[in-house]
Tab-separated table of N, CA and C in Angstrom:
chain	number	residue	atom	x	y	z
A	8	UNK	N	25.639	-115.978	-112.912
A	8	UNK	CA	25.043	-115.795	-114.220
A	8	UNK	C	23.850	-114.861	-114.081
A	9	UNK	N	23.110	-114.027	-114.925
A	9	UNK	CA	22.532	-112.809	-114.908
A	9	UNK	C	21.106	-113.730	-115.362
A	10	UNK	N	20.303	-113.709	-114.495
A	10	UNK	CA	18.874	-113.603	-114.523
A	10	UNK	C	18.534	-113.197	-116.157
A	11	UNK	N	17.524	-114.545	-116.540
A	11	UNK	CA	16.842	-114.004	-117.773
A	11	UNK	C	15.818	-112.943	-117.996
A	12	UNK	N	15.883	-112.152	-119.213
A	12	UNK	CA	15.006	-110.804	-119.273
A	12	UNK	C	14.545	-111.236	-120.717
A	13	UNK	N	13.558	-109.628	-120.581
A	13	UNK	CA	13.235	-109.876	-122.127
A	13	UNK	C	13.896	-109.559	-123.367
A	14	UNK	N	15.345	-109.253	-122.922
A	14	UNK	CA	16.268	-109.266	-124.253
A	14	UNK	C	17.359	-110.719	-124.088
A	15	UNK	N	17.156	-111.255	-123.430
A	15	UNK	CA	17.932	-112.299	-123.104
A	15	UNK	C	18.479	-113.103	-124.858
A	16	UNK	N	17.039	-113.470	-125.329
A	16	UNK	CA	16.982	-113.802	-126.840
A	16	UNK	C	18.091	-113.267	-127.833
A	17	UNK	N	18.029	-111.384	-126.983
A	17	UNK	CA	18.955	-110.702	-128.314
A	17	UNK	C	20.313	-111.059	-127.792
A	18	UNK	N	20.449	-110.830	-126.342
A	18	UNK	CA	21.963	-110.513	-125.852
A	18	UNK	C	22.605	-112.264	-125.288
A	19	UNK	N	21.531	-112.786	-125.013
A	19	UNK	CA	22.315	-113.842	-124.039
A	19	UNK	C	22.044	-113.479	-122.872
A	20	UNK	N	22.238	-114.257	-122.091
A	20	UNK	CA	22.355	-114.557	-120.667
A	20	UNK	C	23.712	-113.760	-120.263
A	21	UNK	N	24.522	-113.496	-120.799
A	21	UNK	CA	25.872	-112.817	-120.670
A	21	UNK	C	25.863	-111.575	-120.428
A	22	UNK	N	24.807	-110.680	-120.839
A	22	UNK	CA	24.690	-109.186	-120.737
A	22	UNK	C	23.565	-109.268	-119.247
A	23	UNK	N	24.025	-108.953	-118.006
A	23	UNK	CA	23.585	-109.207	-117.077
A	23	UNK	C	22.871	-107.396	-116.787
A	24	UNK	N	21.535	-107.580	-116.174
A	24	UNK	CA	20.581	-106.811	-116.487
A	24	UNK	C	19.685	-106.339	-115.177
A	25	UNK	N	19.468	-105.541	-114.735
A	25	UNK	CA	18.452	-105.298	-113.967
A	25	UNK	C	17.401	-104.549	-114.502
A	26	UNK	N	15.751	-104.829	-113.093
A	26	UNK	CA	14.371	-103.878	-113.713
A	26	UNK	C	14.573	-102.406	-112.849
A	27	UNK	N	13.953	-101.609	-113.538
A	27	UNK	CA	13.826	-100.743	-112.652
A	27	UNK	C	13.816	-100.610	-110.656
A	28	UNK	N	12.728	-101.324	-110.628
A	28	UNK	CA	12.937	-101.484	-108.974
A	28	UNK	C	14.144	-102.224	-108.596
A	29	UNK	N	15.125	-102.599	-109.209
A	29	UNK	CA	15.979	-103.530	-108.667
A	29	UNK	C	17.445	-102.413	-108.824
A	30	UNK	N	17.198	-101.123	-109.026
A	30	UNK	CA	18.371	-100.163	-108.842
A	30	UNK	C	18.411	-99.500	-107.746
A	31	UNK	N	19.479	-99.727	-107.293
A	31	UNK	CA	20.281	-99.032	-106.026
A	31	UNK	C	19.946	-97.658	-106.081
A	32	UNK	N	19.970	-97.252	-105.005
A	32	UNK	CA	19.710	-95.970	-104.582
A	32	UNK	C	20.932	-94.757	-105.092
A	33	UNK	N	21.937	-95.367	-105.119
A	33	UNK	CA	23.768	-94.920	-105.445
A	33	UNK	C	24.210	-95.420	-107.004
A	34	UNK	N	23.330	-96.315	-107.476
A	34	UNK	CA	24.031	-96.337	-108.740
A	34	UNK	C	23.938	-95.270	-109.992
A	35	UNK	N	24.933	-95.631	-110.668
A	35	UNK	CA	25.406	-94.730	-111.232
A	35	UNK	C	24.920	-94.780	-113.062
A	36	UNK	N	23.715	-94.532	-112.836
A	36	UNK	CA	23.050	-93.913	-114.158
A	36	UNK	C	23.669	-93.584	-115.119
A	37	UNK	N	23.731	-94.327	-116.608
A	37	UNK	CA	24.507	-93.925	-118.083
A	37	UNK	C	23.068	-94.590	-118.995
A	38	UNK	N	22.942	-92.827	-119.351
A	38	UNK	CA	21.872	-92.589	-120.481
A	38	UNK	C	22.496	-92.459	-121.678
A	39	UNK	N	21.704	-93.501	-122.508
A	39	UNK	CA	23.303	-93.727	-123.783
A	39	UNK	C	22.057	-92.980	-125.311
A	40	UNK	N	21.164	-92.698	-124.519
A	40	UNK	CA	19.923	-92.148	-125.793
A	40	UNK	C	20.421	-91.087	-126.748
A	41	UNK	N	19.928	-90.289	-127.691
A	41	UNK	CA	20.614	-89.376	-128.229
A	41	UNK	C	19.839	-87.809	-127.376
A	42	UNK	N	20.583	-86.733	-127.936
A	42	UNK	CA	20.184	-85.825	-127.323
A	42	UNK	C	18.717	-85.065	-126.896
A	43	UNK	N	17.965	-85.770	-128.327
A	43	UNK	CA	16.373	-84.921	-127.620
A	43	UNK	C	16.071	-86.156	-127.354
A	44	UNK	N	16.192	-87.399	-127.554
A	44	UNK	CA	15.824	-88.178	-126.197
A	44	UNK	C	15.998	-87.845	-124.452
A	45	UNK	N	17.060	-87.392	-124.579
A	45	UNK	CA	17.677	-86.738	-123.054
A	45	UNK	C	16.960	-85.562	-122.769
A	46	UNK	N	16.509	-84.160	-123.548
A	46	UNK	CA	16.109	-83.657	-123.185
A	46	UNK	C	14.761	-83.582	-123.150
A	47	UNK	N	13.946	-84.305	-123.468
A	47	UNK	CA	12.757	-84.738	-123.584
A	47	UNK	C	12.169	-85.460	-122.202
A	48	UNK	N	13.192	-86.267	-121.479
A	48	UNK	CA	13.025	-87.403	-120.020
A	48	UNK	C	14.131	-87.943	-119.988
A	49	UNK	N	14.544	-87.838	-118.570
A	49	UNK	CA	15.445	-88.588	-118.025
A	49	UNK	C	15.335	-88.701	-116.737
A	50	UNK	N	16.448	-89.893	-115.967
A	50	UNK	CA	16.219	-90.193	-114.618
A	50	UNK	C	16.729	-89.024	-114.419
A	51	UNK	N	16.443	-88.392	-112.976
A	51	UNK	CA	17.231	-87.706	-112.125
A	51	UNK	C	18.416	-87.659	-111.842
A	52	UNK	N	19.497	-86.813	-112.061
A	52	UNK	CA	21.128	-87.850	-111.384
A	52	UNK	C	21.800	-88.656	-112.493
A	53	UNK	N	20.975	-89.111	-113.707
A	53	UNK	CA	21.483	-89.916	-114.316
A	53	UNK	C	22.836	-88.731	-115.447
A	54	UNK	N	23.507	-89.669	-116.482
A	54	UNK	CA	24.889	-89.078	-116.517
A	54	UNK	C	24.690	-89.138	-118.260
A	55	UNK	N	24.785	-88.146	-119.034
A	55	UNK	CA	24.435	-88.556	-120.696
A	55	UNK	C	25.332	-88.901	-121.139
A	56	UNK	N	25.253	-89.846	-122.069
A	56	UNK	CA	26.735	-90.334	-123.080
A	56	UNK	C	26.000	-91.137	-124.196
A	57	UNK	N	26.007	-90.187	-124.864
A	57	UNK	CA	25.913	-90.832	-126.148
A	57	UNK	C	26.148	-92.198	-126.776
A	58	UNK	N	25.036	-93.681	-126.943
A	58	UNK	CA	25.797	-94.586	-127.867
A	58	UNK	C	27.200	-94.336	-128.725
A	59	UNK	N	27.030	-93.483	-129.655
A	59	UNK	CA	28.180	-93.288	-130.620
A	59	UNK	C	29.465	-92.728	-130.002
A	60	UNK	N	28.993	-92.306	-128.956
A	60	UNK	CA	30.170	-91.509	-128.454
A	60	UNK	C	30.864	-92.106	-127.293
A	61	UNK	N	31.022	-93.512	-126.833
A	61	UNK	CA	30.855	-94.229	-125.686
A	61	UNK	C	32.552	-94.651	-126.352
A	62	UNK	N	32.737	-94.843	-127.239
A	62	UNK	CA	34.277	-95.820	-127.928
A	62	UNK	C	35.106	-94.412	-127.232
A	63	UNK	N	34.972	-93.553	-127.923
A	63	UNK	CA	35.666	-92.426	-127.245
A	63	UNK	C	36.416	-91.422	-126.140
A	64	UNK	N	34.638	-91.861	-125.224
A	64	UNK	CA	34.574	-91.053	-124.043
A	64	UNK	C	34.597	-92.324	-123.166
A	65	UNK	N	34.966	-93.690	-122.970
A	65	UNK	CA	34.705	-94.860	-122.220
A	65	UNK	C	35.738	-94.533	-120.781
A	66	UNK	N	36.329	-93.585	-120.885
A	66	UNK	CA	37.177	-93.040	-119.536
A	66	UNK	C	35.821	-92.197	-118.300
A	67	UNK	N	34.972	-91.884	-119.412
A	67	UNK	CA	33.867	-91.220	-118.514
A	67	UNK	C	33.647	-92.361	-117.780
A	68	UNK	N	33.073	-93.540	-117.878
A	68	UNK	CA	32.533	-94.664	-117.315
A	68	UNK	C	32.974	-95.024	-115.873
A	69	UNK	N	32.501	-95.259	-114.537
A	69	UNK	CA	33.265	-95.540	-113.609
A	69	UNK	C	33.506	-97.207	-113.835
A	70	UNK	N	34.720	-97.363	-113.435
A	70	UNK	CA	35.059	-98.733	-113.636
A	70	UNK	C	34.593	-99.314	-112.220
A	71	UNK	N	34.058	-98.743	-110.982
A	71	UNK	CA	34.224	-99.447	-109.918
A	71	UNK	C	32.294	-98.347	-109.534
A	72	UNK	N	31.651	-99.486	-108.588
A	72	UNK	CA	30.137	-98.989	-108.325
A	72	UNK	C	29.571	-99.702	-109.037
A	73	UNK	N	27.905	-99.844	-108.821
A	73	UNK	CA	27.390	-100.064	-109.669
A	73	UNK	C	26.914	-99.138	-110.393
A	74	UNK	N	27.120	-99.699	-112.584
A	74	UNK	CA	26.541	-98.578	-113.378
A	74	UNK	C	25.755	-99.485	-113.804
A	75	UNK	N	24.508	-98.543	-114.322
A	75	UNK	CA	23.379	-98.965	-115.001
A	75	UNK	C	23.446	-98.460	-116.393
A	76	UNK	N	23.172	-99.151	-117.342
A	76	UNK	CA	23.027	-98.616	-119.055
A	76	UNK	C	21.620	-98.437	-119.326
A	77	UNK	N	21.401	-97.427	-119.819
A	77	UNK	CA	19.903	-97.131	-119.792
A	77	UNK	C	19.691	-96.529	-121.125
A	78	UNK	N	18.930	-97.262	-122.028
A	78	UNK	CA	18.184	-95.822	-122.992
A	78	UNK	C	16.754	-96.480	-123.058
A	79	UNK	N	15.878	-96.077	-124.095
A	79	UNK	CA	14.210	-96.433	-124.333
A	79	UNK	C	13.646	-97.734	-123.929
A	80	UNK	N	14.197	-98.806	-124.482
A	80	UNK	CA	14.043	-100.246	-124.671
A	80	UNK	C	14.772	-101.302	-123.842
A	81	UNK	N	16.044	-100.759	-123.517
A	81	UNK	CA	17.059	-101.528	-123.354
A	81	UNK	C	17.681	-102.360	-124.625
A	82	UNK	N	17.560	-102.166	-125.825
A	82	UNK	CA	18.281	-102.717	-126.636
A	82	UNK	C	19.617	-101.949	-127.156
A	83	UNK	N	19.928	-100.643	-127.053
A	83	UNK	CA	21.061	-99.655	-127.397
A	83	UNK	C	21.891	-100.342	-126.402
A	84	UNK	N	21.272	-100.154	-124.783
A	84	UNK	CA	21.966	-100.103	-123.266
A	84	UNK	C	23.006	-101.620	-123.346
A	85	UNK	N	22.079	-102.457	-124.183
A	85	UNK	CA	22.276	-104.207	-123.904
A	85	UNK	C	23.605	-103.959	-124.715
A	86	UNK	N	23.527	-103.535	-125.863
A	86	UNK	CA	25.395	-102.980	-126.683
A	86	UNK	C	26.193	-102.709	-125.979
A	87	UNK	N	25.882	-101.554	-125.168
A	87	UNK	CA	26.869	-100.778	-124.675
A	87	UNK	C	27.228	-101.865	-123.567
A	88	UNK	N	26.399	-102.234	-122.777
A	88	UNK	CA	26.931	-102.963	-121.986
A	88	UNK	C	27.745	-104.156	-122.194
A	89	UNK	N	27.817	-104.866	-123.618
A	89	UNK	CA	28.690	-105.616	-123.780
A	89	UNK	C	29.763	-105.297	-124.550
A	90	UNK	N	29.155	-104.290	-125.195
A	90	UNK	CA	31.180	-103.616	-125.400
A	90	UNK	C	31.839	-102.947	-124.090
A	91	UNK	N	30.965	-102.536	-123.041
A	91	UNK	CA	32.130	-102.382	-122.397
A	91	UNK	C	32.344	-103.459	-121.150
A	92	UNK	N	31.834	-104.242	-121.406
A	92	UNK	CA	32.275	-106.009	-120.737
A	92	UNK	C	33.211	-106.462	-121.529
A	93	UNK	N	33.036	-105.695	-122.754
A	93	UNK	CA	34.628	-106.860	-123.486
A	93	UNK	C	35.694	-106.049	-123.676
A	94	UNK	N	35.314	-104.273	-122.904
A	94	UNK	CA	36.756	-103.879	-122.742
A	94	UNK	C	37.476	-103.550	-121.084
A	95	UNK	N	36.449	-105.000	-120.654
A	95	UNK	CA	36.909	-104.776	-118.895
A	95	UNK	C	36.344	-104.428	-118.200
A	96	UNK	N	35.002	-103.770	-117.891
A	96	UNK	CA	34.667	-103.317	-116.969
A	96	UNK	C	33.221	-104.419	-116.645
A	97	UNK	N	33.637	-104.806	-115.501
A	97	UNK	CA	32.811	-106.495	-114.801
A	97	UNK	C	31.629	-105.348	-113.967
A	98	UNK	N	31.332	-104.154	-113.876
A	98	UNK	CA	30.500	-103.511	-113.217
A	98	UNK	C	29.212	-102.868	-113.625
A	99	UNK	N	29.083	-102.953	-114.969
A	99	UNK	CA	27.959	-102.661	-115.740
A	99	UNK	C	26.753	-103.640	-116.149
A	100	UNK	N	25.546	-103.053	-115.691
A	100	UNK	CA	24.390	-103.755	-115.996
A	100	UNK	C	23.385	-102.983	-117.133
A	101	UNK	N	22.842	-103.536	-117.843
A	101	UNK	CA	21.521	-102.976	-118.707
A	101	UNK	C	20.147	-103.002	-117.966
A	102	UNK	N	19.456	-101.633	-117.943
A	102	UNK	CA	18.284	-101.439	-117.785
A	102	UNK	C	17.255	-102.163	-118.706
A	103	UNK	N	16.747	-103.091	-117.902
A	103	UNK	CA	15.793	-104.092	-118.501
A	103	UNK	C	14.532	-103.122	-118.447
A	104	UNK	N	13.959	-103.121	-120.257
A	104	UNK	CA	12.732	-102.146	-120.297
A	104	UNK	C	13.120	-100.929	-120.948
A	105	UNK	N	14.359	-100.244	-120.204
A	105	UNK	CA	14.935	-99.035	-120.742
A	105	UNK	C	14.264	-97.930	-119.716
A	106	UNK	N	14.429	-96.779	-120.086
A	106	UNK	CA	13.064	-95.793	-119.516
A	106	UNK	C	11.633	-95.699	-119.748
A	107	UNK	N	11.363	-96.542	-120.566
A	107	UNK	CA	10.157	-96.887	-120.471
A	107	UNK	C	9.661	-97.599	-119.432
A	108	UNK	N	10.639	-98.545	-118.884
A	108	UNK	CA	10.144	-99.255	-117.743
A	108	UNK	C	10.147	-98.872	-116.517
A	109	UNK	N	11.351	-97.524	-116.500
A	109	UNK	CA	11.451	-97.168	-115.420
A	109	UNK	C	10.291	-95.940	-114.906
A	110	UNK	N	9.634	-95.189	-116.320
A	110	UNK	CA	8.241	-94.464	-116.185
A	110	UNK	C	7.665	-94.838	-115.882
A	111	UNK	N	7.381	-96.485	-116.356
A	111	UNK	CA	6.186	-97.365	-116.009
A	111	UNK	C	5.845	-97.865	-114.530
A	112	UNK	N	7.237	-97.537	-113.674
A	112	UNK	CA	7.144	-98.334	-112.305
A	112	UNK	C	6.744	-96.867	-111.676
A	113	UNK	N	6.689	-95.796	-112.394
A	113	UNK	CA	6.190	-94.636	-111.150
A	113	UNK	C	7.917	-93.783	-111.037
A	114	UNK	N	8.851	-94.155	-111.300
A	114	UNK	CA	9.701	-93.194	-111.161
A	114	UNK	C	10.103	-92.013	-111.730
A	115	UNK	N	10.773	-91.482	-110.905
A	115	UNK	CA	10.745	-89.847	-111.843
A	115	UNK	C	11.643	-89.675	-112.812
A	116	UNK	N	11.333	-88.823	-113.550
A	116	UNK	CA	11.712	-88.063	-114.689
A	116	UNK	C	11.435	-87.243	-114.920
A	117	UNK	N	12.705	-86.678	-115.380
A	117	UNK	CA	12.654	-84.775	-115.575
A	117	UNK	C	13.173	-84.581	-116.895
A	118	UNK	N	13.207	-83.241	-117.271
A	118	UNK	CA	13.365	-82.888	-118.476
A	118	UNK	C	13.909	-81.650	-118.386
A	119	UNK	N	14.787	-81.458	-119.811
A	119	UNK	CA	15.937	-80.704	-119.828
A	119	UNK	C	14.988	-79.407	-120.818
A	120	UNK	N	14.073	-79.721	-121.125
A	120	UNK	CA	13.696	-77.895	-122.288
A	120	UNK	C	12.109	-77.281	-121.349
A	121	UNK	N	11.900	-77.599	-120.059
A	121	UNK	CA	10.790	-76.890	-119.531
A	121	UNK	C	9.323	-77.287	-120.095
A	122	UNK	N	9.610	-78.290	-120.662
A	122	UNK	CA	7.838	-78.976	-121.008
A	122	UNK	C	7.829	-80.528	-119.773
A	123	UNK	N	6.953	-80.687	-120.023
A	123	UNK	CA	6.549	-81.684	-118.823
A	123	UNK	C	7.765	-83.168	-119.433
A	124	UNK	N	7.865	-83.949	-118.409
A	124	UNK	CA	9.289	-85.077	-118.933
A	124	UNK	C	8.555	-85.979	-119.589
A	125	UNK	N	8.761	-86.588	-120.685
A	125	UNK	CA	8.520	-87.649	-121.364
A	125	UNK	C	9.457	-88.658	-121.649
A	126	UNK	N	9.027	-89.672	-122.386
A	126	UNK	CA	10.562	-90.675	-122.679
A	126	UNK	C	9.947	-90.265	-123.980
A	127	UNK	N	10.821	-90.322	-125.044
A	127	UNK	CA	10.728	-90.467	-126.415
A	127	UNK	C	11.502	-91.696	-126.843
């Protein structure tokens, strides 16, 4: 069972979650923010896919590794991650915090338009 967070309230105990420091060196980053969120800050390495566009493109997703769901808050990520727990894939976790938390621990972020990286 997945360790309680601070969306636990919204998602349940069922949407299983990690903090920033608790991501693998190899996992596999899904930024589900919209586009000038992305180009504004993002992890390094990490992989964009749109919330809205996730029903669609869910073949992008690796079914096997660990993936992380990531946008601002972790409340978009906590969705995605349980729609795609209820279409099979037992390998996805939500970024507890979002990128905010992961700025907050000191990790990097870069940015896609040449101004310094921010999270928006």
């Amino acid at each position: 069972m997945a360790a309680p967070t601070r969306l636990s309230p919204v998602f349940g105990p069922q949407v299983p979650s990690v903090t920033a420091d608790q991501v693998a060196p190899g996992a596999y980053l899904l930024d589900v923010r919209e586009p000038d969120e992305w180009t504004a800050g993002h992890a390094p390495g990490a992989h964009h896919l749109p919330m809205m566009e996730v029903p669609a493109r869910m073949a992008e997703v690796p079914s096997d590794g660990e993936v992380v769901v990531v946008c601002r808050a972790g409340g978009r990520s906590g969705q995605v991650v349980a729609y795609l727990m209820n279409n099979g894939w037992d390998n996805v976790r939500n970024l507890d915090g979002g990128m905010q938390a992961w700025a907050a621990v000191g990790k990097d972020v870069v940015s896609e338009d040449g101004q310094p990286a921010r999270v928006l």
